[in-house]
Short mmCIF file of C-alpha atoms in Angstrom, two decimals:
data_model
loop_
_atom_site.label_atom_id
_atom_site.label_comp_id
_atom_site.label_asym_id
_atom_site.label_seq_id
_atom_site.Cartn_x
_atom_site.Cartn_y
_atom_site.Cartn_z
CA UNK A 1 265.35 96.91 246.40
CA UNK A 2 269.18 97.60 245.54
CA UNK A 3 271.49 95.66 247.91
CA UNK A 4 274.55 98.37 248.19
CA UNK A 5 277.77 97.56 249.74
CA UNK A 6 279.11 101.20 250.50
CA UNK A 7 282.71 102.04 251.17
CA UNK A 8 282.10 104.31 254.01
CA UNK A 9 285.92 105.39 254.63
CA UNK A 10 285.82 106.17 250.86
CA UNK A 11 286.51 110.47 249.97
CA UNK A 12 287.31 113.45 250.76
CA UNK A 13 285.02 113.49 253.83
CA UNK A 14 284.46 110.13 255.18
CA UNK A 15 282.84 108.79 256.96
CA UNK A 16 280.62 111.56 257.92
CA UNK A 17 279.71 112.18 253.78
CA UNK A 18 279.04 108.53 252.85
CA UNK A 19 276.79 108.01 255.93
CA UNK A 20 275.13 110.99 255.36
CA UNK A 21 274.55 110.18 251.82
CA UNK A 22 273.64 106.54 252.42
CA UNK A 23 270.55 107.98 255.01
CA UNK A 24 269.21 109.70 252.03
CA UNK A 25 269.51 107.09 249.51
CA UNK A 26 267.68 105.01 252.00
CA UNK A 27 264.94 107.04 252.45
CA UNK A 28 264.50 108.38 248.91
CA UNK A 29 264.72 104.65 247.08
CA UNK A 30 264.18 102.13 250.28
CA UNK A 31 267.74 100.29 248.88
CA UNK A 32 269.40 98.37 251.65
CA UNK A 33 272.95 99.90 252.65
CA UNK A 34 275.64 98.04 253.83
CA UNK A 35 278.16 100.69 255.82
CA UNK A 36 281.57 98.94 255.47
CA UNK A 37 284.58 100.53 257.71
CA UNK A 38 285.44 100.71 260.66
CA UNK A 39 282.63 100.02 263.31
CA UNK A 40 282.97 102.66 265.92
CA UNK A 41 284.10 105.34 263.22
CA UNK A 42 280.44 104.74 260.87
CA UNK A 43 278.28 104.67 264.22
CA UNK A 44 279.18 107.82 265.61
CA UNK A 45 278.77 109.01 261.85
CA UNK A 46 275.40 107.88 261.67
CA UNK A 47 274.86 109.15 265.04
CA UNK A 48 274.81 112.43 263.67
CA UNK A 49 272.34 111.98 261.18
CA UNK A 50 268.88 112.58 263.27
CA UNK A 51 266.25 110.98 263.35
CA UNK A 52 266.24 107.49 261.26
CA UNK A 53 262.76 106.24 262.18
CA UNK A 54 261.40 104.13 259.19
CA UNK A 55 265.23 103.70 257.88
CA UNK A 56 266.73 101.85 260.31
CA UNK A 57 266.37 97.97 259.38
CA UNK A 58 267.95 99.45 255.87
CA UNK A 59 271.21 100.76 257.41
CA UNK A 60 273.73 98.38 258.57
CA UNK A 61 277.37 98.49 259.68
CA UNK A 62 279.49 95.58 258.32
CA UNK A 63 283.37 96.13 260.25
CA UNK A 64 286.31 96.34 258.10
CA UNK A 65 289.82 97.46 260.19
CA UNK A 66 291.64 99.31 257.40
CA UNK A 67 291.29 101.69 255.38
CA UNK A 68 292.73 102.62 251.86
CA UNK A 69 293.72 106.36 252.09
CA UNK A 70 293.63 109.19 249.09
CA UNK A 71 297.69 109.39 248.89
CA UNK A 72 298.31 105.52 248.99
CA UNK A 73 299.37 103.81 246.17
CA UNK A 74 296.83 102.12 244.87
CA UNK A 75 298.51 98.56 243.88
CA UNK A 76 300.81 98.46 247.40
CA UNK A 77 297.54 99.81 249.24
CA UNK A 78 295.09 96.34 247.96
CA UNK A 79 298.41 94.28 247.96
CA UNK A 80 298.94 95.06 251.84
CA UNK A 81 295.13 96.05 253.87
CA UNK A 82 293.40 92.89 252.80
CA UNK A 83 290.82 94.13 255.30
CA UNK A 84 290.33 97.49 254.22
CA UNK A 85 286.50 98.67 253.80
CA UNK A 86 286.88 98.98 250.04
CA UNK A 87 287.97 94.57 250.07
CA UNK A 88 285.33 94.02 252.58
CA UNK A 89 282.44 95.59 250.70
CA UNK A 90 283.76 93.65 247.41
CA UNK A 91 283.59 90.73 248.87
CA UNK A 92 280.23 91.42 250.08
CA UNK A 93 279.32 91.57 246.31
CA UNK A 94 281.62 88.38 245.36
CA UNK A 95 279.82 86.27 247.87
CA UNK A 96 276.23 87.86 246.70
CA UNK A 97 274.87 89.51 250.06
CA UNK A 98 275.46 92.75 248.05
CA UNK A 99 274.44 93.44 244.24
CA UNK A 100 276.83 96.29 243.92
CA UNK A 101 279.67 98.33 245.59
CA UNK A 102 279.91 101.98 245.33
CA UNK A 103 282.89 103.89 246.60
CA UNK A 104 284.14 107.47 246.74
CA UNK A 105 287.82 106.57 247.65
CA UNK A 106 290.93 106.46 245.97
CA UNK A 107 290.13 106.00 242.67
CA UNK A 108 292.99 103.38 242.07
CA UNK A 109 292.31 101.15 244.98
CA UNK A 110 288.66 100.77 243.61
CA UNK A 111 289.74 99.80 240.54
CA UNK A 112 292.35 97.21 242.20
CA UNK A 113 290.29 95.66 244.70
CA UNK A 114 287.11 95.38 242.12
CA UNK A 115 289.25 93.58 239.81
CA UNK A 116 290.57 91.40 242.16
CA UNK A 117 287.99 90.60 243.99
CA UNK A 118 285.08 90.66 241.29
CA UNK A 119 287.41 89.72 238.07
CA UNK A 120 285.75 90.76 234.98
CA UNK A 121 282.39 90.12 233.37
CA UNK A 122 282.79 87.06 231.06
CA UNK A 123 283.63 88.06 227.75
CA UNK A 124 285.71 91.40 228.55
CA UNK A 125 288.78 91.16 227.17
CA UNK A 126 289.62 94.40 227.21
CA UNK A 127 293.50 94.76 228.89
CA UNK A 128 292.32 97.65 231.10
CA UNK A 129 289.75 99.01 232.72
CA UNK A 130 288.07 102.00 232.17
CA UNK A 131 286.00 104.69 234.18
CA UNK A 132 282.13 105.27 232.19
CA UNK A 133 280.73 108.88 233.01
CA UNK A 134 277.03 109.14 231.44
CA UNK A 135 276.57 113.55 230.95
CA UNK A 136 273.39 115.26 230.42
CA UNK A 137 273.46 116.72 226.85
CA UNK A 138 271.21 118.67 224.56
CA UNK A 139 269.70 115.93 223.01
CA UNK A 140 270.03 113.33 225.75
CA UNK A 141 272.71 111.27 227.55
CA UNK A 142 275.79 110.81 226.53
CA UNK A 143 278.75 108.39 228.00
CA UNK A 144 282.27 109.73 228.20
CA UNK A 145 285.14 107.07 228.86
CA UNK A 146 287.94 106.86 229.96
CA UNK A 147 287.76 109.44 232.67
CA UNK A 148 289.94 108.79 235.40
CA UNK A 149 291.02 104.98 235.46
CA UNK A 150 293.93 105.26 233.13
CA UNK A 151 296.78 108.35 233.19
CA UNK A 152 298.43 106.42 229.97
CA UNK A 153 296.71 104.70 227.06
CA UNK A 154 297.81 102.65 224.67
CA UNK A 155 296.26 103.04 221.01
CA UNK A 156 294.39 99.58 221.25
CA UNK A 157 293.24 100.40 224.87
CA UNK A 158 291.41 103.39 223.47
CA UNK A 159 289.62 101.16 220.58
CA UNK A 160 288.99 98.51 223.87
CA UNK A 161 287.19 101.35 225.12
CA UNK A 162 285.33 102.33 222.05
CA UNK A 163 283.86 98.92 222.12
CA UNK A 164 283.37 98.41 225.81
CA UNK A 165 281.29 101.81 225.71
CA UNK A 166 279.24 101.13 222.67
CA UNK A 167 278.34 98.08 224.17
CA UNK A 168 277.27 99.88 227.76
CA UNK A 169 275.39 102.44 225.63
CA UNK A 170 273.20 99.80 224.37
CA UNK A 171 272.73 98.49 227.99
CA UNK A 172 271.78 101.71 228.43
CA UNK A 173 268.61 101.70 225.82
CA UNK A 174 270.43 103.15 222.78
CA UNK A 175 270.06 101.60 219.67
CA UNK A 176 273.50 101.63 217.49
CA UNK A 177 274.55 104.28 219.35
CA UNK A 178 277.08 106.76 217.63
CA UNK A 179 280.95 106.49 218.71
CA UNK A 180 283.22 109.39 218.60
CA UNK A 181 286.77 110.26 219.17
CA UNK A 182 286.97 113.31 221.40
CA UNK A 183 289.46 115.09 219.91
CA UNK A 184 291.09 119.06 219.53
CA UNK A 185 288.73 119.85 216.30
CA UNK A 186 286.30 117.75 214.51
CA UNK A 187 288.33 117.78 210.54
CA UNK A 188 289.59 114.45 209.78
CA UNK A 189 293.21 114.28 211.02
CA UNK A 190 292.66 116.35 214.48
CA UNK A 191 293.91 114.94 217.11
CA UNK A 192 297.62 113.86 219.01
CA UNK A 193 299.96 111.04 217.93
CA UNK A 194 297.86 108.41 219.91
CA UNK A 195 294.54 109.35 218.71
CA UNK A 196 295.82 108.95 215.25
CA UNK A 197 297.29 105.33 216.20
CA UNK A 198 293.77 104.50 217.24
CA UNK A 199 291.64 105.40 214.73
CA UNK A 200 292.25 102.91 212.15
CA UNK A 201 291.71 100.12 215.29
CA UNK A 202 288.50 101.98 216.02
CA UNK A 203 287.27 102.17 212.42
CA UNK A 204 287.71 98.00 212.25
CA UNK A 205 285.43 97.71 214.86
CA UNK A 206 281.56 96.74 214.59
CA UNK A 207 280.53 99.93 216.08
CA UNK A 208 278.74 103.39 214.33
CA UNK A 209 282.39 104.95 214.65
CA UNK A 210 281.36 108.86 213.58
CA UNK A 211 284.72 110.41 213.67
CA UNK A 212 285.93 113.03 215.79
CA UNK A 213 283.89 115.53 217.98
CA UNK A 214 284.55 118.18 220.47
CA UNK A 215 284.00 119.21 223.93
CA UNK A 216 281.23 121.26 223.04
CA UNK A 217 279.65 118.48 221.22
CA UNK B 29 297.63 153.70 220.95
CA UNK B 30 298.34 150.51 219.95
CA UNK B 31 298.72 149.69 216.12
CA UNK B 32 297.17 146.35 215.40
CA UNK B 33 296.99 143.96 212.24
CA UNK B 34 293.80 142.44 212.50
CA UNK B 35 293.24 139.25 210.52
CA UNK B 36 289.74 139.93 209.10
CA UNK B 37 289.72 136.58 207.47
CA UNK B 38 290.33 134.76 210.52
CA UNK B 39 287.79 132.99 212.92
CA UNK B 40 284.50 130.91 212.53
CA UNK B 41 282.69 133.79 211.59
CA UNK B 42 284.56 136.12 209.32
CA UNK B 43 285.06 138.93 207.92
CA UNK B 44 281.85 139.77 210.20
CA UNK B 45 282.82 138.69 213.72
CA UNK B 46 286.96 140.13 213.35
CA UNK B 47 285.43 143.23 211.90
CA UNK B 48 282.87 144.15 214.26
CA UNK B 49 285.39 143.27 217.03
CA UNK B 50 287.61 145.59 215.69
CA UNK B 51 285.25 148.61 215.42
CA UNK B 52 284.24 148.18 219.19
CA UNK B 53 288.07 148.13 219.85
CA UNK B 54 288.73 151.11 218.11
CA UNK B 55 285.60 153.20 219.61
CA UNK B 56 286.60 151.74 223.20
CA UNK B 57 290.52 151.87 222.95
CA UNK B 58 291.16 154.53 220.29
CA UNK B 59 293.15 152.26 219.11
CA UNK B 60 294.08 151.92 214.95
CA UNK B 61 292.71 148.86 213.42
CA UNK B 62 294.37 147.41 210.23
CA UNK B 63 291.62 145.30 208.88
CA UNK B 64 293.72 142.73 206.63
CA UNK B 65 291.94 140.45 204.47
CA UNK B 66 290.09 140.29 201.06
CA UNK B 67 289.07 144.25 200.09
CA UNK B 68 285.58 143.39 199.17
CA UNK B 69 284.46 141.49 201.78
CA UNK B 70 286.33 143.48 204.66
CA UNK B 71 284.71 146.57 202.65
CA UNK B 72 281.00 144.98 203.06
CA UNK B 73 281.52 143.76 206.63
CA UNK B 74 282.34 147.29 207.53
CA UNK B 75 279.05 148.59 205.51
CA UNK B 76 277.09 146.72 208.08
CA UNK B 77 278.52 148.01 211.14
CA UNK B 78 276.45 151.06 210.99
CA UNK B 79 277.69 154.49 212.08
CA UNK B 80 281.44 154.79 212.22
CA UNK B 81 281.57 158.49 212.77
CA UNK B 82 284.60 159.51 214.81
CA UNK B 83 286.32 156.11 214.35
CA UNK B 84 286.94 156.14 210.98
CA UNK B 85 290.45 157.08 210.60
CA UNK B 86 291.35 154.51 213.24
CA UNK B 87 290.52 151.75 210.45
CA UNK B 88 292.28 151.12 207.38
CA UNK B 89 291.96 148.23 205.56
CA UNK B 90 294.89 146.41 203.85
CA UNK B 91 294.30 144.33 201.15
CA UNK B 92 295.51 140.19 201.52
CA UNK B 93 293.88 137.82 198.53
CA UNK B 94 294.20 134.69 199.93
CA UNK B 95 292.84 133.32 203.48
CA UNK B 96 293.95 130.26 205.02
CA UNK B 97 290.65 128.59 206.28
CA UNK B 98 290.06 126.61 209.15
CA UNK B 99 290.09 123.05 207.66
CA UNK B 100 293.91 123.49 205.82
CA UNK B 101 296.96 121.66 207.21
CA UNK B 102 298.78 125.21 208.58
CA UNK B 103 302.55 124.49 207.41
CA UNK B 104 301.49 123.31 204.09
CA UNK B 105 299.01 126.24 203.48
CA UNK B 106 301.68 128.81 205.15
CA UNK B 107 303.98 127.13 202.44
CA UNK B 108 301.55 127.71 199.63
CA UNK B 109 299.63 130.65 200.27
CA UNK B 110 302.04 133.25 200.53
CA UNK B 111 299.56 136.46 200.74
CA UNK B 112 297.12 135.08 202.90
CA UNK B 113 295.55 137.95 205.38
CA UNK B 114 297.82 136.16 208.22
CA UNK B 115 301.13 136.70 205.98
CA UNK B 116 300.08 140.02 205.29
CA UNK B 117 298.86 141.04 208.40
CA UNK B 118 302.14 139.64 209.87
CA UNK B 119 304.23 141.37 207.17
CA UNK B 120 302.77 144.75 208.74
CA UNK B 121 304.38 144.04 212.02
CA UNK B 122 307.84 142.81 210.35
CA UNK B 123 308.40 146.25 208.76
CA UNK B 124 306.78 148.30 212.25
CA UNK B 125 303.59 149.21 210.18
CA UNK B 126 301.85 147.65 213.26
CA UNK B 127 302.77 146.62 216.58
CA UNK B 128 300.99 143.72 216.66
CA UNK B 129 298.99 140.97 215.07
CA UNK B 130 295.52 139.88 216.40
CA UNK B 131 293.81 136.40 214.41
CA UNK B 132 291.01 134.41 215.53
CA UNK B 133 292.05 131.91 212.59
CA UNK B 134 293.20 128.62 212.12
CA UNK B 135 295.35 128.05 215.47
CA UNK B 136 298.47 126.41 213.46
CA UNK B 137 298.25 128.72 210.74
CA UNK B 138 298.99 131.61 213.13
CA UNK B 139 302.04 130.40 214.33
CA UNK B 140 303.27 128.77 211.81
CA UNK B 141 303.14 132.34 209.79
CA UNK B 142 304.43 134.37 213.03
CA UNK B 143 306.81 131.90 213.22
CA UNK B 144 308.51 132.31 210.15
CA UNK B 145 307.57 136.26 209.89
CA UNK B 146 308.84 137.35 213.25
CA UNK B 147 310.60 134.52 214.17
CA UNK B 148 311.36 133.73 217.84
CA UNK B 149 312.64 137.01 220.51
CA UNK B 150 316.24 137.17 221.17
CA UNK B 151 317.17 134.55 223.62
CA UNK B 152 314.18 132.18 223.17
CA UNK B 153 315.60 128.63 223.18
CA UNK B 154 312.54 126.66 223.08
CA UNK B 155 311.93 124.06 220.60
CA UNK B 156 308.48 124.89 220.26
CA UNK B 157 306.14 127.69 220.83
CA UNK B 158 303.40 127.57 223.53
CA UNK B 159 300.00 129.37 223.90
CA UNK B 160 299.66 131.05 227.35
CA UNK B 161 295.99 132.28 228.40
CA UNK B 162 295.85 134.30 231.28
CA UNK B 163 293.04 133.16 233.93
CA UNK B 164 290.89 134.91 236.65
CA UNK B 165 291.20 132.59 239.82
CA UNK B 166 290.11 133.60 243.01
CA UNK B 167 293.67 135.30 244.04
CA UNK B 168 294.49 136.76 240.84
CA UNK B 169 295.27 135.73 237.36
CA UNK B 170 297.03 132.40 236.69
CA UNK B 171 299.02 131.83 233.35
CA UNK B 172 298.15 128.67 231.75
CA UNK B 173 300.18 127.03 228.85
CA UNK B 174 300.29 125.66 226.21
CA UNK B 175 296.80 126.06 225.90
CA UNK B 176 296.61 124.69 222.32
CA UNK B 177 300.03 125.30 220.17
CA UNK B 178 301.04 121.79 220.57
CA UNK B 179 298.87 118.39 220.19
CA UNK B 180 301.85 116.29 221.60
CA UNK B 181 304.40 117.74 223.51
CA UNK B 182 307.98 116.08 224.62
CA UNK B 183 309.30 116.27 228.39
CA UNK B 184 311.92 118.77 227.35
CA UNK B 185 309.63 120.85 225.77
CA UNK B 186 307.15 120.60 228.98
CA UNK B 187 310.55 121.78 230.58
CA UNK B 188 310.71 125.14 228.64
CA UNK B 189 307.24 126.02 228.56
CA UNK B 190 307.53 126.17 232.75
CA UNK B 191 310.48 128.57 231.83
CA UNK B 192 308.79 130.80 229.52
CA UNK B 193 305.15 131.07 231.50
CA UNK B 194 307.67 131.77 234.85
CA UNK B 195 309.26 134.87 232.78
CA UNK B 196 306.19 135.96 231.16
CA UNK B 197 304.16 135.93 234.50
CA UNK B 198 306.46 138.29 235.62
CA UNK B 199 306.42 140.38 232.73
CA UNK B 200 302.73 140.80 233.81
CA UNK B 201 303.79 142.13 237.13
CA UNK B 202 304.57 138.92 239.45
CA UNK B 203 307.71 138.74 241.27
CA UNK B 204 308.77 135.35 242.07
CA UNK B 205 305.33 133.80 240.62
CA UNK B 206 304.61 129.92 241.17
CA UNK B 207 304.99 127.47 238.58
CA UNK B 208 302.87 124.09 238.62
CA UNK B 209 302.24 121.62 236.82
CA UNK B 210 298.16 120.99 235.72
CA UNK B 211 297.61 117.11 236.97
CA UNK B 212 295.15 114.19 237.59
CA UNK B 213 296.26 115.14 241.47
CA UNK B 214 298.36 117.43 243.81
CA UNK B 215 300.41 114.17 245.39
CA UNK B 216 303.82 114.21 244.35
CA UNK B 217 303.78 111.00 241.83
CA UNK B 218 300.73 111.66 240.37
CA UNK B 219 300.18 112.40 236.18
CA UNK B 220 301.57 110.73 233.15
CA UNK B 221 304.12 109.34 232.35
CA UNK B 222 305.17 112.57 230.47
CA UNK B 223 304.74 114.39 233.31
CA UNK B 224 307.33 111.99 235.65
CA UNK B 225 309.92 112.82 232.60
CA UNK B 226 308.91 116.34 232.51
CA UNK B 227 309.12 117.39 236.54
CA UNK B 228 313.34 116.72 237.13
CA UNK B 229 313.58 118.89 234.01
CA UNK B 230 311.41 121.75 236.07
CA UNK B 231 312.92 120.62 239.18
CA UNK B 232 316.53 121.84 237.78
CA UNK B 233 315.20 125.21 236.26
CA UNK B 234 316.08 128.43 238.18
CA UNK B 235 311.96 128.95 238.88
CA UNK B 236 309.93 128.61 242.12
CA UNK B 237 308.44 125.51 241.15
CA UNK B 238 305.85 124.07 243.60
CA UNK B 239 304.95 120.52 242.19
CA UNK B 240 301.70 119.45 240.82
CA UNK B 241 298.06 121.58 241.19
CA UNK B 242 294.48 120.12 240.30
CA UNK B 243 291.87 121.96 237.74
CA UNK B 244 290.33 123.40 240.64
CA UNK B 245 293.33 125.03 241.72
#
């Protein structure tokens, strides 16, 4: 059993999405969900999902006052709601009666408050963070980073990255797994002024750097 | 009818692919297909496109020796390979042989050829060139640019692509159309840092610019 500290003021549609989607998690994998926002908001929410015989003792609502919103700014936002559900459920991680926090709020505040509250793993030096998606492909999983934590890069932030996802890859049960630039066309030499700054960085790493690749690879 | 100078040499899959495009074209649009490229192999790609009967005349093939293939820097093989079947083909619409030239080849190579064939229509200021595609949406056709002329592009440049895409929308029939800029999100603030340097520029330019729209816009 996964002990998940849920944002549930986080998206588009909160909280009436994140309570609905914590009921199902429930119920298809038994994890325990911690509903983090504001009380009276997340109980009227998961008034409205039915019936939650057999679920219950897994759902529970944990009070946090504030919440982050979509248009804040992300730094300002974490600087100033020290109680918002997104700090709440970290520290429900940082203080370990959560193993994780999952959020589908501003992207930004995540970030901020995780790195505040959590720090990184030991070892990460990395000067940013960056956002891991893992996508279906033809001849199995691949991950795709950085997709959405970062508007700017700098060249050695994308060779940080290279590393950081190699590494997660082989969390992930690959063995060596290949690295590749995702670039405008495979040929050597592809690619924008920054790609170009990053590739000699990349190629010094101890990774299975394969060059560039496409979106249809 | 429209005269066009087809590069036959051009595209992942030629002379085949431009050549079989091209006979569809003509039997569809009547129109008169200049099939520019090596004589041979044009000749032999048009063998295999079985029965031409009542298109005939509507293809001609011109003869160009060299091709510039996919993998070749464009300026320096524009530089070098002066009768390639995009020089040629280009050369048709310089002297009003053709009205216009049609290549599926090397992206850089194409302009870098039109470039210096036709260069730029009176009263074109812009530094560079842009692509524009023209996509379905849901209330019409958007035009999108630069879709692939440019791997980095400068604020000022950003600037006059806004320009152009506002006049050429309304070549295609829009009065008044809306210019946007493609970002990570529709709040004002949001993108790049290229994009911050880039919007003052739009803001200034005599087009109904309406700030920042999302891929799914």
């Amino acid at each position: 059993m996964v002990r998940v500290a849920l944002d549930a003021m986080g998206g588009d549609h909160a909280p009436l999405a994140p309570v609905a989607g914590a009921v199902r998690a429930a119920r298809a994998w038994g994890h325990e969900i911690q509903l983090v926002g504001r009380e009276a908001d997340v109980r009227a929410a998961l008034r409205q999902q039915g019936d939650l015989s057999g679920i219950e003792h897994l759902l529970q609502i944990v009070h946090a006052p504030e919440v982050i919103e979509m248009t804040e700014h992300p730094a300002s936002a974490v600087r100033s709601k020290r109680h918002s559900s997104m700090a709440v459920a970290v520290d429900l991680v940082k203080k370990g009666a959560a193993d994780c926090f999952v959020s589908a709020g501003n992207t930004g505040g995540v970030l901020a408050t995780a790195l505040l509250g959590l720090r990184r793993i030991e070892g990460i030096t990395s000067e940013r963070p960056a956002l891991a998606a893992q996508l279906p492909t033809t001849r199995g999983t691949c991950v795709l980073l950085d997709v959405g934590a970062n508007v700017d890069v700098k060249p050695e932030w994308l060779a940080q990255f290279a590393l950081m996802g190699s590494i997660y890859a082989e969390m992930l049960g690959k063995q060596r797994p290949s690295v590749a630039t995702l670039s405008n066309g495979e040929e050597e030499g592809k690619g924008n002024a920054l790609l170009a700054a990053a590739v000699p960085l990349i190629r010094a790493l101890p990774i299975n750097y394969v060059g560039n690749v496409e979106g249809k690879d």
